[in-house]
Amino acid sequence: MGLCGEARPEELRRALTQVGAGEEPEDLRPPETGLVMTRGRIGGDGRPFNLGEATVTRAAVRLSGGETGFAYHLGRDRAKARLAATLDALWQRPALRREIEAALLPVAARRAAEREAEVRRIAATRVNFFTMARGED
């Protein structure tokens, strides 16, 4: 589900097509958008406080075999939430688990490359104060 959360809608559609899931799931809860309160802590261990609200879309589906899938995503993309819930439900079938995980490998590779690029970008601006000259004669 972590990969589904980081995937783009077209990547989820491609994964469903690759798995060959032809059946249309039944909506247990149609995709809907709402708000959740995000909480924070000062310094990571301070008292919790309300940071603000975030838009979240959720979906719940059931397949003909009774498998249920759920998805929650930041943002308002209802189609993405439904696609992710469908993949979650299909993953419940042991015969499809490896196939679904293989179909999501391009998402994992893309996200790893994005994280690596971000690490390089941040490292280029890092200053190591212990190696700077003090300027004394």
JSON list of C-alpha atoms in Angstrom, two decimals:
[
{"chain": "A", "resi": 1, "resn": "MET", "atom": "CA", "xyz": [0.00, 0.00, 0.00]},
{"chain": "A", "resi": 2, "resn": "GLY", "atom": "CA", "xyz": [2.94, 2.32, 0.52]},
{"chain": "A", "resi": 3, "resn": "LEU", "atom": "CA", "xyz": [3.84, 1.96, -3.15]},
{"chain": "A", "resi": 4, "resn": "CYS", "atom": "CA", "xyz": [0.22, 2.59, -4.15]},
{"chain": "A", "resi": 5, "resn": "GLY", "atom": "CA", "xyz": [0.29, 5.78, -2.10]},
{"chain": "A", "resi": 6, "resn": "GLU", "atom": "CA", "xyz": [3.40, 6.99, -3.93]},
{"chain": "A", "resi": 7, "resn": "ALA", "atom": "CA", "xyz": [2.21, 5.84, -7.37]},
{"chain": "A", "resi": 8, "resn": "ARG", "atom": "CA", "xyz": [0.70, 8.06, -10.01]},
{"chain": "A", "resi": 9, "resn": "PRO", "atom": "CA", "xyz": [-2.79, 7.14, -11.23]},
{"chain": "A", "resi": 10, "resn": "GLU", "atom": "CA", "xyz": [-1.46, 6.03, -14.63]},
{"chain": "A", "resi": 11, "resn": "GLU", "atom": "CA", "xyz": [1.02, 3.71, -12.88]},
{"chain": "A", "resi": 12, "resn": "LEU", "atom": "CA", "xyz": [-1.81, 2.11, -10.92]},
{"chain": "A", "resi": 13, "resn": "ARG", "atom": "CA", "xyz": [-3.85, 1.68, -14.13]},
{"chain": "A", "resi": 14, "resn": "ARG", "atom": "CA", "xyz": [-0.84, 0.10, -15.82]},
{"chain": "A", "resi": 15, "resn": "ALA", "atom": "CA", "xyz": [-0.37, -2.29, -12.89]},
{"chain": "A", "resi": 16, "resn": "LEU", "atom": "CA", "xyz": [-4.03, -3.36, -13.03]},
{"chain": "A", "resi": 17, "resn": "THR", "atom": "CA", "xyz": [-3.76, -3.92, -16.78]},
{"chain": "A", "resi": 18, "resn": "GLN", "atom": "CA", "xyz": [-0.55, -5.91, -16.34]},
{"chain": "A", "resi": 19, "resn": "VAL", "atom": "CA", "xyz": [-2.19, -8.12, -13.71]},
{"chain": "A", "resi": 20, "resn": "GLY", "atom": "CA", "xyz": [-5.11, -8.64, -16.06]},
{"chain": "A", "resi": 21, "resn": "ALA", "atom": "CA", "xyz": [-7.80, -7.83, -13.53]},
{"chain": "A", "resi": 22, "resn": "GLY", "atom": "CA", "xyz": [-10.88, -7.69, -15.71]},
{"chain": "A", "resi": 23, "resn": "GLU", "atom": "CA", "xyz": [-13.58, -7.71, -13.07]},
{"chain": "A", "resi": 24, "resn": "GLU", "atom": "CA", "xyz": [-15.12, -4.48, -11.87]},
{"chain": "A", "resi": 25, "resn": "PRO", "atom": "CA", "xyz": [-15.12, -4.25, -8.06]},
{"chain": "A", "resi": 26, "resn": "GLU", "atom": "CA", "xyz": [-18.20, -3.31, -6.07]},
{"chain": "A", "resi": 27, "resn": "ASP", "atom": "CA", "xyz": [-17.93, -0.11, -4.05]},
{"chain": "A", "resi": 28, "resn": "LEU", "atom": "CA", "xyz": [-18.34, -0.78, -0.34]},
{"chain": "A", "resi": 29, "resn": "ARG", "atom": "CA", "xyz": [-17.74, 2.88, 0.23]},
{"chain": "A", "resi": 30, "resn": "PRO", "atom": "CA", "xyz": [-17.58, 5.04, -2.87]},
{"chain": "A", "resi": 31, "resn": "PRO", "atom": "CA", "xyz": [-14.48, 7.23, -3.07]},
{"chain": "A", "resi": 32, "resn": "GLU", "atom": "CA", "xyz": [-15.00, 10.32, -0.96]},
{"chain": "A", "resi": 33, "resn": "THR", "atom": "CA", "xyz": [-12.87, 13.28, -0.02]},
{"chain": "A", "resi": 34, "resn": "GLY", "atom": "CA", "xyz": [-12.65, 14.81, 3.42]},
{"chain": "A", "resi": 35, "resn": "LEU", "atom": "CA", "xyz": [-10.29, 16.40, 5.90]},
{"chain": "A", "resi": 36, "resn": "VAL", "atom": "CA", "xyz": [-8.13, 14.90, 8.62]},
{"chain": "A", "resi": 37, "resn": "MET", "atom": "CA", "xyz": [-6.35, 16.80, 11.37]},
{"chain": "A", "resi": 38, "resn": "THR", "atom": "CA", "xyz": [-2.58, 16.43, 11.25]},
{"chain": "A", "resi": 39, "resn": "ARG", "atom": "CA", "xyz": [-0.70, 16.49, 14.53]},
{"chain": "A", "resi": 40, "resn": "GLY", "atom": "CA", "xyz": [2.86, 17.49, 15.30]},
{"chain": "A", "resi": 41, "resn": "ARG", "atom": "CA", "xyz": [5.34, 17.51, 18.18]},
{"chain": "A", "resi": 42, "resn": "ILE", "atom": "CA", "xyz": [8.04, 20.08, 18.82]},
{"chain": "A", "resi": 43, "resn": "GLY", "atom": "CA", "xyz": [11.39, 18.34, 18.69]},
{"chain": "A", "resi": 44, "resn": "GLY", "atom": "CA", "xyz": [9.69, 15.00, 18.06]},
{"chain": "A", "resi": 45, "resn": "ASP", "atom": "CA", "xyz": [9.07, 14.33, 21.74]},
{"chain": "A", "resi": 46, "resn": "GLY", "atom": "CA", "xyz": [7.20, 17.42, 22.94]},
{"chain": "A", "resi": 47, "resn": "ARG", "atom": "CA", "xyz": [3.51, 17.70, 23.63]},
{"chain": "A", "resi": 48, "resn": "PRO", "atom": "CA", "xyz": [1.34, 17.02, 20.57]},
{"chain": "A", "resi": 49, "resn": "PHE", "atom": "CA", "xyz": [-0.45, 19.92, 18.92]},
{"chain": "A", "resi": 50, "resn": "ASN", "atom": "CA", "xyz": [-2.83, 20.30, 15.98]},
{"chain": "A", "resi": 51, "resn": "LEU", "atom": "CA", "xyz": [-0.74, 21.29, 12.98]},
{"chain": "A", "resi": 52, "resn": "GLY", "atom": "CA", "xyz": [-3.56, 21.74, 10.49]},
{"chain": "A", "resi": 53, "resn": "GLU", "atom": "CA", "xyz": [-5.94, 19.89, 8.22]},
{"chain": "A", "resi": 54, "resn": "ALA", "atom": "CA", "xyz": [-5.05, 17.79, 5.18]},
{"chain": "A", "resi": 55, "resn": "THR", "atom": "CA", "xyz": [-7.33, 16.70, 2.34]},
{"chain": "A", "resi": 56, "resn": "VAL", "atom": "CA", "xyz": [-7.66, 12.91, 2.13]},
{"chain": "A", "resi": 57, "resn": "THR", "atom": "CA", "xyz": [-9.60, 10.66, -0.25]},
{"chain": "A", "resi": 58, "resn": "ARG", "atom": "CA", "xyz": [-10.63, 7.15, 0.75]},
{"chain": "A", "resi": 59, "resn": "ALA", "atom": "CA", "xyz": [-12.18, 4.19, -1.05]},
{"chain": "A", "resi": 60, "resn": "ALA", "atom": "CA", "xyz": [-13.31, 0.68, -0.12]},
{"chain": "A", "resi": 61, "resn": "VAL", "atom": "CA", "xyz": [-14.12, -2.04, -2.67]},
{"chain": "A", "resi": 62, "resn": "ARG", "atom": "CA", "xyz": [-15.10, -5.73, -2.71]},
{"chain": "A", "resi": 63, "resn": "LEU", "atom": "CA", "xyz": [-14.35, -8.25, -5.42]},
{"chain": "A", "resi": 64, "resn": "SER", "atom": "CA", "xyz": [-16.67, -11.04, -6.52]},
{"chain": "A", "resi": 65, "resn": "GLY", "atom": "CA", "xyz": [-14.68, -13.52, -4.40]},
{"chain": "A", "resi": 66, "resn": "GLY", "atom": "CA", "xyz": [-15.30, -11.49, -1.24]},
{"chain": "A", "resi": 67, "resn": "GLU", "atom": "CA", "xyz": [-11.86, -9.89, -0.98]},
{"chain": "A", "resi": 68, "resn": "THR", "atom": "CA", "xyz": [-11.99, -6.32, 0.25]},
{"chain": "A", "resi": 69, "resn": "GLY", "atom": "CA", "xyz": [-9.54, -3.52, -0.43]},
{"chain": "A", "resi": 70, "resn": "PHE", "atom": "CA", "xyz": [-9.11, -0.14, 1.22]},
{"chain": "A", "resi": 71, "resn": "ALA", "atom": "CA", "xyz": [-7.10, 2.95, 0.31]},
{"chain": "A", "resi": 72, "resn": "TYR", "atom": "CA", "xyz": [-6.50, 6.40, 1.77]},
{"chain": "A", "resi": 73, "resn": "HIS", "atom": "CA", "xyz": [-4.58, 9.04, -0.18]},
{"chain": "A", "resi": 74, "resn": "LEU", "atom": "CA", "xyz": [-3.60, 12.64, 0.39]},
{"chain": "A", "resi": 75, "resn": "GLY", "atom": "CA", "xyz": [-5.37, 14.84, -2.10]},
{"chain": "A", "resi": 76, "resn": "ARG", "atom": "CA", "xyz": [-8.63, 14.71, -4.03]},
{"chain": "A", "resi": 77, "resn": "ASP", "atom": "CA", "xyz": [-7.98, 12.05, -6.66]},
{"chain": "A", "resi": 78, "resn": "ARG", "atom": "CA", "xyz": [-10.93, 9.67, -6.28]},
{"chain": "A", "resi": 79, "resn": "ALA", "atom": "CA", "xyz": [-9.91, 7.49, -9.22]},
{"chain": "A", "resi": 80, "resn": "LYS", "atom": "CA", "xyz": [-6.46, 6.94, -7.68]},
{"chain": "A", "resi": 81, "resn": "ALA", "atom": "CA", "xyz": [-8.00, 5.90, -4.35]},
{"chain": "A", "resi": 82, "resn": "ARG", "atom": "CA", "xyz": [-10.33, 3.43, -6.09]},
{"chain": "A", "resi": 83, "resn": "LEU", "atom": "CA", "xyz": [-7.50, 1.97, -8.19]},
{"chain": "A", "resi": 84, "resn": "ALA", "atom": "CA", "xyz": [-5.34, 1.51, -5.08]},
{"chain": "A", "resi": 85, "resn": "ALA", "atom": "CA", "xyz": [-8.24, -0.12, -3.20]},
{"chain": "A", "resi": 86, "resn": "THR", "atom": "CA", "xyz": [-8.77, -2.48, -6.15]},
{"chain": "A", "resi": 87, "resn": "LEU", "atom": "CA", "xyz": [-5.09, -3.45, -6.12]},
{"chain": "A", "resi": 88, "resn": "ASP", "atom": "CA", "xyz": [-5.33, -4.02, -2.37]},
{"chain": "A", "resi": 89, "resn": "ALA", "atom": "CA", "xyz": [-8.31, -6.32, -2.85]},
{"chain": "A", "resi": 90, "resn": "LEU", "atom": "CA", "xyz": [-6.57, -8.24, -5.64]},
{"chain": "A", "resi": 91, "resn": "TRP", "atom": "CA", "xyz": [-3.47, -8.60, -3.47]},
{"chain": "A", "resi": 92, "resn": "GLN", "atom": "CA", "xyz": [-5.64, -10.53, -1.00]},
{"chain": "A", "resi": 93, "resn": "ARG", "atom": "CA", "xyz": [-5.68, -13.38, -3.54]},
{"chain": "A", "resi": 94, "resn": "PRO", "atom": "CA", "xyz": [-2.51, -15.41, -2.92]},
{"chain": "A", "resi": 95, "resn": "ALA", "atom": "CA", "xyz": [-2.19, -16.34, -6.61]},
{"chain": "A", "resi": 96, "resn": "LEU", "atom": "CA", "xyz": [-1.90, -12.67, -7.62]},
{"chain": "A", "resi": 97, "resn": "ARG", "atom": "CA", "xyz": [0.39, -11.33, -4.88]},
{"chain": "A", "resi": 98, "resn": "ARG", "atom": "CA", "xyz": [3.70, -11.79, -6.68]},
{"chain": "A", "resi": 99, "resn": "GLU", "atom": "CA", "xyz": [2.24, -10.52, -9.94]},
{"chain": "A", "resi": 100, "resn": "ILE", "atom": "CA", "xyz": [0.93, -7.34, -8.29]},
{"chain": "A", "resi": 101, "resn": "GLU", "atom": "CA", "xyz": [4.19, -6.75, -6.46]},
{"chain": "A", "resi": 102, "resn": "ALA", "atom": "CA", "xyz": [6.09, -7.19, -9.77]},
{"chain": "A", "resi": 103, "resn": "ALA", "atom": "CA", "xyz": [3.69, -4.77, -11.49]},
{"chain": "A", "resi": 104, "resn": "LEU", "atom": "CA", "xyz": [4.47, -2.14, -8.84]},
{"chain": "A", "resi": 105, "resn": "LEU", "atom": "CA", "xyz": [8.27, -2.50, -9.12]},
{"chain": "A", "resi": 106, "resn": "PRO", "atom": "CA", "xyz": [8.53, 0.40, -11.61]},
{"chain": "A", "resi": 107, "resn": "VAL", "atom": "CA", "xyz": [6.91, 2.63, -8.98]},
{"chain": "A", "resi": 108, "resn": "ALA", "atom": "CA", "xyz": [9.49, 1.53, -6.42]},
{"chain": "A", "resi": 109, "resn": "ALA", "atom": "CA", "xyz": [12.32, 2.18, -8.87]},
{"chain": "A", "resi": 110, "resn": "ARG", "atom": "CA", "xyz": [10.98, 5.64, -9.76]},
{"chain": "A", "resi": 111, "resn": "ARG", "atom": "CA", "xyz": [10.57, 6.62, -6.10]},
{"chain": "A", "resi": 112, "resn": "ALA", "atom": "CA", "xyz": [14.06, 5.34, -5.22]},
{"chain": "A", "resi": 113, "resn": "ALA", "atom": "CA", "xyz": [15.54, 7.43, -8.04]},
{"chain": "A", "resi": 114, "resn": "GLU", "atom": "CA", "xyz": [13.57, 10.50, -6.87]},
{"chain": "A", "resi": 115, "resn": "ARG", "atom": "CA", "xyz": [14.75, 10.03, -3.28]},
{"chain": "A", "resi": 116, "resn": "GLU", "atom": "CA", "xyz": [18.37, 9.62, -4.44]},
{"chain": "A", "resi": 117, "resn": "ALA", "atom": "CA", "xyz": [18.15, 12.80, -6.52]},
{"chain": "A", "resi": 118, "resn": "GLU", "atom": "CA", "xyz": [16.75, 14.66, -3.52]},
{"chain": "A", "resi": 119, "resn": "VAL", "atom": "CA", "xyz": [19.54, 13.37, -1.28]},
{"chain": "A", "resi": 120, "resn": "ARG", "atom": "CA", "xyz": [22.14, 14.57, -3.81]},
{"chain": "A", "resi": 121, "resn": "ARG", "atom": "CA", "xyz": [20.43, 17.98, -4.11]},
{"chain": "A", "resi": 122, "resn": "ILE", "atom": "CA", "xyz": [20.37, 18.42, -0.33]},
{"chain": "A", "resi": 123, "resn": "ALA", "atom": "CA", "xyz": [23.96, 17.18, 0.09]},
{"chain": "A", "resi": 124, "resn": "ALA", "atom": "CA", "xyz": [25.18, 19.85, -2.34]},
{"chain": "A", "resi": 125, "resn": "THR", "atom": "CA", "xyz": [24.00, 22.56, 0.06]},
{"chain": "A", "resi": 126, "resn": "ARG", "atom": "CA", "xyz": [25.30, 20.97, 3.28]},
{"chain": "A", "resi": 127, "resn": "VAL", "atom": "CA", "xyz": [27.92, 22.91, 5.22]},
{"chain": "A", "resi": 128, "resn": "ASN", "atom": "CA", "xyz": [30.33, 21.15, 7.56]},
{"chain": "A", "resi": 129, "resn": "PHE", "atom": "CA", "xyz": [31.22, 23.74, 10.18]},
{"chain": "A", "resi": 130, "resn": "PHE", "atom": "CA", "xyz": [34.03, 21.67, 11.66]},
{"chain": "A", "resi": 131, "resn": "THR", "atom": "CA", "xyz": [36.14, 21.93, 8.50]},
{"chain": "A", "resi": 132, "resn": "MET", "atom": "CA", "xyz": [35.74, 25.65, 7.89]},
{"chain": "A", "resi": 133, "resn": "ALA", "atom": "CA", "xyz": [38.76, 27.87, 8.53]},
{"chain": "A", "resi": 134, "resn": "ARG", "atom": "CA", "xyz": [38.38, 30.14, 11.55]},
{"chain": "A", "resi": 135, "resn": "GLY", "atom": "CA", "xyz": [40.19, 33.03, 9.93]},
{"chain": "A", "resi": 136, "resn": "GLU", "atom": "CA", "xyz": [42.82, 33.43, 12.67]},
{"chain": "A", "resi": 137, "resn": "ASP", "atom": "CA", "xyz": [46.40, 34.31, 11.70]}
]
